[in-house]
JSON list of C-alpha atoms in Angstrom, two decimals:
[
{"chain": "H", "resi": 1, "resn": "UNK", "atom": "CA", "xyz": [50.96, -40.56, -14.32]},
{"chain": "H", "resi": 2, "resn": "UNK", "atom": "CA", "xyz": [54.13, -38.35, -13.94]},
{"chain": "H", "resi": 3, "resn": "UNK", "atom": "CA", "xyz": [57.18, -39.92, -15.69]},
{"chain": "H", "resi": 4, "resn": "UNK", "atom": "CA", "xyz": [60.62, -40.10, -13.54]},
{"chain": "H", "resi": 5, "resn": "UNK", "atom": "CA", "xyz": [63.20, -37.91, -15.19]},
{"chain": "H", "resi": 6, "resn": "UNK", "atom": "CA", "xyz": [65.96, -39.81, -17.12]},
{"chain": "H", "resi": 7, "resn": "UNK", "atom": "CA", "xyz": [69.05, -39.14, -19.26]},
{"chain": "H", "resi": 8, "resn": "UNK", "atom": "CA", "xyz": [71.90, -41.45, -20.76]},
{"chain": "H", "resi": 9, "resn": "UNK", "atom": "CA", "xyz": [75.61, -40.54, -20.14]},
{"chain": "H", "resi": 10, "resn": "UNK", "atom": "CA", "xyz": [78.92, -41.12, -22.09]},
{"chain": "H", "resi": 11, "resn": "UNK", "atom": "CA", "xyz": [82.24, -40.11, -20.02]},
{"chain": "H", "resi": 12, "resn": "UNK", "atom": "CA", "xyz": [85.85, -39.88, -21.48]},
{"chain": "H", "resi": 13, "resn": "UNK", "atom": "CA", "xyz": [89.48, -39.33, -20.08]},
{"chain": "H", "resi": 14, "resn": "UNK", "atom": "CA", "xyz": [92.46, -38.94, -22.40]},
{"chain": "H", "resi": 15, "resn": "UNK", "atom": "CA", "xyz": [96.02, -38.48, -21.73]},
{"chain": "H", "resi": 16, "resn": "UNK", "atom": "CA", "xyz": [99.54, -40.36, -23.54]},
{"chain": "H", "resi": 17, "resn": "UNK", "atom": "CA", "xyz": [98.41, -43.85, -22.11]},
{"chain": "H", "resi": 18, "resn": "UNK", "atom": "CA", "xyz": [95.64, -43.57, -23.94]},
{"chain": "H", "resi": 19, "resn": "UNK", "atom": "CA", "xyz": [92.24, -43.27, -23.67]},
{"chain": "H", "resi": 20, "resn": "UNK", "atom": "CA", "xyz": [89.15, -44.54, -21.38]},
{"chain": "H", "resi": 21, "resn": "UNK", "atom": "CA", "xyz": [85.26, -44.10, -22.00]},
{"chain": "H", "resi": 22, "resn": "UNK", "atom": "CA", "xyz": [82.38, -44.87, -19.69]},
{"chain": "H", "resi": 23, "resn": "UNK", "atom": "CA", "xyz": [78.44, -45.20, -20.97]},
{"chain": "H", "resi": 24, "resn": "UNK", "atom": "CA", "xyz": [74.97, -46.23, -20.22]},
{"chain": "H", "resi": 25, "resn": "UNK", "atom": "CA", "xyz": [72.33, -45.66, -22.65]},
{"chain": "H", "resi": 26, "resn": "UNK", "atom": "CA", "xyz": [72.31, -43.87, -26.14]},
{"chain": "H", "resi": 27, "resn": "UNK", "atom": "CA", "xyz": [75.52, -41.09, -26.08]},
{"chain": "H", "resi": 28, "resn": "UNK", "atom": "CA", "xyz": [78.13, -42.76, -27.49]},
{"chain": "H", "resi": 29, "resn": "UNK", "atom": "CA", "xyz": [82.42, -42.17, -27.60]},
{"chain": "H", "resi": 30, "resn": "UNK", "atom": "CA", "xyz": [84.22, -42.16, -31.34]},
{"chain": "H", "resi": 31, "resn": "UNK", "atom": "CA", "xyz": [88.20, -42.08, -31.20]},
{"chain": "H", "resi": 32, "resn": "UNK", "atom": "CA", "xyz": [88.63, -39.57, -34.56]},
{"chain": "H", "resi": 33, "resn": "UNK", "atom": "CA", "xyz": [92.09, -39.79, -35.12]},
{"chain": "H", "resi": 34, "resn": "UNK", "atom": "CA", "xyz": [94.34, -37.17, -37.00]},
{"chain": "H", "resi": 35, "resn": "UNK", "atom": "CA", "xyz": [95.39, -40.14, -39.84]},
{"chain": "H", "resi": 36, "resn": "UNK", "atom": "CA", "xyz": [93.05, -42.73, -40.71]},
{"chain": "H", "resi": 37, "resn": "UNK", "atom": "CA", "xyz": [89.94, -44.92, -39.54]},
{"chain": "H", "resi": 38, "resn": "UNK", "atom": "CA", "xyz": [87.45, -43.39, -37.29]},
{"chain": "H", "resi": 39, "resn": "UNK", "atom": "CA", "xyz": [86.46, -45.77, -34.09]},
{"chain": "H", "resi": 40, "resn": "UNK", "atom": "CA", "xyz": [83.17, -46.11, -32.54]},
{"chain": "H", "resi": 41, "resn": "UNK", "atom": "CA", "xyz": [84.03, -46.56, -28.55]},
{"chain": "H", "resi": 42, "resn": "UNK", "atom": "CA", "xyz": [80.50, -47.27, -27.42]},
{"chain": "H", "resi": 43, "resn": "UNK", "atom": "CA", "xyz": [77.35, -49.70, -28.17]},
{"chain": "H", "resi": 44, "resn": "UNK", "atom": "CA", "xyz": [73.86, -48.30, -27.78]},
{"chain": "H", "resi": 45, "resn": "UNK", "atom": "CA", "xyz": [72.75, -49.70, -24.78]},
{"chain": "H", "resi": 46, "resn": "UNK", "atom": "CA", "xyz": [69.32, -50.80, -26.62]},
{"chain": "H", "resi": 47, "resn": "UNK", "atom": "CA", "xyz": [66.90, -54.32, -26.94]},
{"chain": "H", "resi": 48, "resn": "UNK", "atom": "CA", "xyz": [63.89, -54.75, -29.05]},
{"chain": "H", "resi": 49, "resn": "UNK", "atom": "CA", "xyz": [62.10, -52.21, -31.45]},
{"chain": "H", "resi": 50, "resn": "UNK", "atom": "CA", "xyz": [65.85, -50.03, -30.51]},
{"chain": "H", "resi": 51, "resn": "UNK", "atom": "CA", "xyz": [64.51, -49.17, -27.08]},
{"chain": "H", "resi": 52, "resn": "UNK", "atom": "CA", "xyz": [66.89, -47.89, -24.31]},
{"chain": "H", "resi": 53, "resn": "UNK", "atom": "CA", "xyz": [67.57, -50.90, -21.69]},
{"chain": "H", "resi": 54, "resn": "UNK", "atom": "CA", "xyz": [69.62, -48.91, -19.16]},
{"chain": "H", "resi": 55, "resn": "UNK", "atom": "CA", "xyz": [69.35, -45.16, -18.34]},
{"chain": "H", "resi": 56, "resn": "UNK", "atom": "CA", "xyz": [70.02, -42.93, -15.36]},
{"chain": "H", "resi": 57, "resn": "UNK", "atom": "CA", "xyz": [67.18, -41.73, -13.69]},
{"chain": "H", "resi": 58, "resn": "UNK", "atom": "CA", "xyz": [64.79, -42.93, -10.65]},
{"chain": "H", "resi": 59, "resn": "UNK", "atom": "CA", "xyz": [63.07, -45.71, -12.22]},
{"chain": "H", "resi": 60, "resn": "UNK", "atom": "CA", "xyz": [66.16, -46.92, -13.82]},
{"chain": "H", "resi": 61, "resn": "UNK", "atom": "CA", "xyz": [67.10, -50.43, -12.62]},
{"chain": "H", "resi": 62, "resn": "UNK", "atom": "CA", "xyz": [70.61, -50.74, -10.83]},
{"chain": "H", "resi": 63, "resn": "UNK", "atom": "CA", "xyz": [72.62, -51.39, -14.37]},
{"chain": "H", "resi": 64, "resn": "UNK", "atom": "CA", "xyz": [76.51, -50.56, -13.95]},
{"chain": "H", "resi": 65, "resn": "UNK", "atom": "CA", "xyz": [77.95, -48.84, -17.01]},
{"chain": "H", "resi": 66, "resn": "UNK", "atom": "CA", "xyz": [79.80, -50.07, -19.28]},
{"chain": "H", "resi": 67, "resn": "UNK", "atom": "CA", "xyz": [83.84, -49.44, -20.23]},
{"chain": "H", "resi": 68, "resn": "UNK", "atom": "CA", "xyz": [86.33, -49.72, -22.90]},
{"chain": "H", "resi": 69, "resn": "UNK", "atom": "CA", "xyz": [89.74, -48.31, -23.47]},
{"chain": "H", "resi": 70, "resn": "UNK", "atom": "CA", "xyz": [91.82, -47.86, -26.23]},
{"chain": "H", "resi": 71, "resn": "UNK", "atom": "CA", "xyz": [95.73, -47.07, -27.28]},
{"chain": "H", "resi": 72, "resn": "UNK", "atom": "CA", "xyz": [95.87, -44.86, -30.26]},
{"chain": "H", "resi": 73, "resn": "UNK", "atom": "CA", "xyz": [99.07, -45.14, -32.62]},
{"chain": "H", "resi": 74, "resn": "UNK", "atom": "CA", "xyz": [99.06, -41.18, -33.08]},
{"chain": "H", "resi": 75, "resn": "UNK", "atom": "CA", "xyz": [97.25, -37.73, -32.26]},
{"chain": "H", "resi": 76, "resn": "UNK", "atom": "CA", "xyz": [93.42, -37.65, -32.35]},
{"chain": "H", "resi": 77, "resn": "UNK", "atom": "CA", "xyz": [90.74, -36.08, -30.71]},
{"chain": "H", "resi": 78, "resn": "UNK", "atom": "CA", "xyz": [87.86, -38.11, -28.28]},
{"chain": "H", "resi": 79, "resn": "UNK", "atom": "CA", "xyz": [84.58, -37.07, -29.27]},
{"chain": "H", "resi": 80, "resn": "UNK", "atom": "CA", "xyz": [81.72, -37.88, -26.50]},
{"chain": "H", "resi": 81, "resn": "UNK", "atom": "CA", "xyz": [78.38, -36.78, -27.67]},
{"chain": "H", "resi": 82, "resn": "UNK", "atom": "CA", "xyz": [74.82, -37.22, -27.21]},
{"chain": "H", "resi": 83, "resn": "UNK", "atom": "CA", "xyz": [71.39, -38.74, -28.96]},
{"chain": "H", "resi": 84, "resn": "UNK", "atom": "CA", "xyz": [70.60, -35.92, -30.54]},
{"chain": "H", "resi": 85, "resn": "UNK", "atom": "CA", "xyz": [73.35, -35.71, -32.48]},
{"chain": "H", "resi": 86, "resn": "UNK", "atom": "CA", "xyz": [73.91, -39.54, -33.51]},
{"chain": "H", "resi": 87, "resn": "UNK", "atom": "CA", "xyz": [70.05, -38.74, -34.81]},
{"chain": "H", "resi": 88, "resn": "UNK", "atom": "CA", "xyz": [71.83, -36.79, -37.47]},
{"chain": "H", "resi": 89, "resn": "UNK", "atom": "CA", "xyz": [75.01, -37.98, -37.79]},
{"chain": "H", "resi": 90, "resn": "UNK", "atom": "CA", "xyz": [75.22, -41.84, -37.17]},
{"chain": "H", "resi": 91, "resn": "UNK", "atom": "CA", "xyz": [78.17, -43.48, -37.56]},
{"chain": "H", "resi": 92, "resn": "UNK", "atom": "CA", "xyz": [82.43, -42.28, -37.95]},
{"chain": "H", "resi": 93, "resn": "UNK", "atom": "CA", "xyz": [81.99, -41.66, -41.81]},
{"chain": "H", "resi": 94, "resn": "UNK", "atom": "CA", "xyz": [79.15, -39.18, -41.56]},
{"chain": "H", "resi": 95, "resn": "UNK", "atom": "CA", "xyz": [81.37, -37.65, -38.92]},
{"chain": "H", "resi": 96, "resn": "UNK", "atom": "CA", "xyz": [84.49, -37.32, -40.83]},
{"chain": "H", "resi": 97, "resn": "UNK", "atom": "CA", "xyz": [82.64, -35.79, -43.84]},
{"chain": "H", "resi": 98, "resn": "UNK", "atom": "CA", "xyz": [81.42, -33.16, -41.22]},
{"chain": "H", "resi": 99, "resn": "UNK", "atom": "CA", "xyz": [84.47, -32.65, -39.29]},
{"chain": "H", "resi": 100, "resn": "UNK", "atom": "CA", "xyz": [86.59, -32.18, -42.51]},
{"chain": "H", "resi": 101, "resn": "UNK", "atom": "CA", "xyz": [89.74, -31.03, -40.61]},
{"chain": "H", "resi": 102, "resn": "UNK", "atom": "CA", "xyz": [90.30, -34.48, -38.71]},
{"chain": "H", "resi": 103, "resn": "UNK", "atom": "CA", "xyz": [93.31, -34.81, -40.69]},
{"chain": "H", "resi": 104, "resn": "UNK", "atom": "CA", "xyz": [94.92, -31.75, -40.08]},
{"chain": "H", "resi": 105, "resn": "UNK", "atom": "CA", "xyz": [96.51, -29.81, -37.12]},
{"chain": "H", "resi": 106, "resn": "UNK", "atom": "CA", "xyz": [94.27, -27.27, -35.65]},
{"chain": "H", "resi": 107, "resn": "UNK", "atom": "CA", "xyz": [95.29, -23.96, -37.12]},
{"chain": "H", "resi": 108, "resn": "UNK", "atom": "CA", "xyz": [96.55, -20.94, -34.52]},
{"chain": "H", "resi": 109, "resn": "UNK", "atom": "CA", "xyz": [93.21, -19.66, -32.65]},
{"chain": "H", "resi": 110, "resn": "UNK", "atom": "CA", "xyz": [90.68, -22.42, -33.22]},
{"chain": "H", "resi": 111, "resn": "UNK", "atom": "CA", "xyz": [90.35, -24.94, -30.54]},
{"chain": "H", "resi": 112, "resn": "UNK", "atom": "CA", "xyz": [88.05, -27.92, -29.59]},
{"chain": "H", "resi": 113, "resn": "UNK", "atom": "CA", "xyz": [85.09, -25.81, -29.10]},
{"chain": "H", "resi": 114, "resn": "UNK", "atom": "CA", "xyz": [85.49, -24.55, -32.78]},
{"chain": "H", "resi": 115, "resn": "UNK", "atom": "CA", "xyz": [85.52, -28.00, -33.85]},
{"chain": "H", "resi": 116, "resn": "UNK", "atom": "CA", "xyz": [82.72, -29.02, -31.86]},
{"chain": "H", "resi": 117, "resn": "UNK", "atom": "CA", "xyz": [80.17, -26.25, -33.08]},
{"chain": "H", "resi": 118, "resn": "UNK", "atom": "CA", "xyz": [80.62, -27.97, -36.76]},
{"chain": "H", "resi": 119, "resn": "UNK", "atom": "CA", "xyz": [78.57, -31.19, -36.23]},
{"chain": "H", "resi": 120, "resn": "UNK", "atom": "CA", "xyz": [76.63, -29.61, -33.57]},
{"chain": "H", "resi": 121, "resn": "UNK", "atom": "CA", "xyz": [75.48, -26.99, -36.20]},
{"chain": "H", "resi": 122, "resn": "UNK", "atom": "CA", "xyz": [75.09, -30.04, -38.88]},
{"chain": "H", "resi": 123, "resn": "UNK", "atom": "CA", "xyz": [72.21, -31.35, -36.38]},
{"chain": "H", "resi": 124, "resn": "UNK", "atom": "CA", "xyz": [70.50, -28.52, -35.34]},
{"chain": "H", "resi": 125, "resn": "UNK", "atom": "CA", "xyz": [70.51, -27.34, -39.09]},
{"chain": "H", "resi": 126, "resn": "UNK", "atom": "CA", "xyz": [68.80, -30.58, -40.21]},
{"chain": "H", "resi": 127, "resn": "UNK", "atom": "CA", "xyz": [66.35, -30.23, -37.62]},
{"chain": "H", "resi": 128, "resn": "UNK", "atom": "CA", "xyz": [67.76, -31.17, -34.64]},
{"chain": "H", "resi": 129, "resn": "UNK", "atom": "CA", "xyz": [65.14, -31.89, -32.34]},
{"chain": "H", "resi": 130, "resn": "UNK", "atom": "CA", "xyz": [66.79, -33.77, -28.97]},
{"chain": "H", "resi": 131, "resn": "UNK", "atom": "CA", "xyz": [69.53, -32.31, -26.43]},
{"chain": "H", "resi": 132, "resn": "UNK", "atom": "CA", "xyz": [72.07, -32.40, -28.88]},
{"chain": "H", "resi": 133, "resn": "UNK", "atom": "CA", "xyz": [75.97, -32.21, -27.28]},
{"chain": "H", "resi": 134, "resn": "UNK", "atom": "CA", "xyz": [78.99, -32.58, -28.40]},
{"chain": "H", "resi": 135, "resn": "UNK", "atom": "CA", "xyz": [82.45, -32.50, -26.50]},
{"chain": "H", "resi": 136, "resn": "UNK", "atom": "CA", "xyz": [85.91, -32.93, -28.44]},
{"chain": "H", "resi": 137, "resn": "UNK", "atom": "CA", "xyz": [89.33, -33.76, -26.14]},
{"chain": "H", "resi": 138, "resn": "UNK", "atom": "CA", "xyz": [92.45, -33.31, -28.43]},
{"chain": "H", "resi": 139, "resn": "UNK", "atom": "CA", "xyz": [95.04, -35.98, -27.72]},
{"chain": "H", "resi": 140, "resn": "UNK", "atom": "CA", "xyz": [98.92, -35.90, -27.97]},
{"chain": "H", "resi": 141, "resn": "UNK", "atom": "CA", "xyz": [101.45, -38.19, -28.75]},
{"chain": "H", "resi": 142, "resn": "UNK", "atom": "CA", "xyz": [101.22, -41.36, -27.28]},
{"chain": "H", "resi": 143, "resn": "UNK", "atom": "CA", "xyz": [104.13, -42.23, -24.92]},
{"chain": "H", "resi": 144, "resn": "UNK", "atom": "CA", "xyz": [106.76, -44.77, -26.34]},
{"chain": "H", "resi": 145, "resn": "UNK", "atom": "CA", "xyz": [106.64, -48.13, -23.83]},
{"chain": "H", "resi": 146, "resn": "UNK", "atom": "CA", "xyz": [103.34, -48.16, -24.00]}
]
């Protein structure tokens, strides 16, 4: 029996409002801001024994996915990332340890990309076996009335 092709997805927007994220399944949204507590965004969409309960794919059932916003105090960065890296780094700690310039400005010449390789790296390094992706979205300022 062939099986259907199937994937979980995790979408974020960010802008001086704040910030939105979108999910079904296993990739999962963490607000990481410049000072302070690291925020998980997203729930694993999973039921017994940890097993997926929504996904995307053909033999997925009609399952809407799920949202949550959020209005940081101050600069950050919106990280949207994939299985195969929460396999290897699980939780906002484990990503602040590897992401060890949350708390400081992004030097001249290295950008979101830089900072992305770092816990991508981590996870293929400790034997990263799944898709493992990881996007970063710098924030601003948040606008005052808001």
């Amino acid at each position: 029996m062939d099986a259907a092709p199937a994937c979980t997805y995790v979408a974020g927007i960010a802008g001086p409002e704040g910030i939105w994220c979108a999910w079904i399944g296993d990739s999962r949204a963490y607000w990481l801001p410049d000072e302070g507590t690291c925020l998980a965004l997203t729930e694993d969409d999973s039921g017994q024994h940890e097993a997926l309960t929504p996904w995307l794919g053909a033999d997925a059932d009609d399952s809407p996915a799920r949202t949550r916003s959020y209005r940081p105090q101050g600069t950050g960065r919106l990280l949207l990332r994939t299985d195969g890296l929460t396999r290897h780094l699980s939780d906002a700690d484990a990503l602040r340890a590897v992401l060890t310039r949350v708390r400081c400005p992004t030097p001249p010449g290295h950008g979101p990309l830089d900072d992305a390789r770092a816990p991508i790296g981590y996870a293929l390094g400790a034997g990263g076996q799944d898709n493992i992706t990881a996007l970063l979205i710098h924030t601003d300022r948040p606008r005052r009335g808001y």
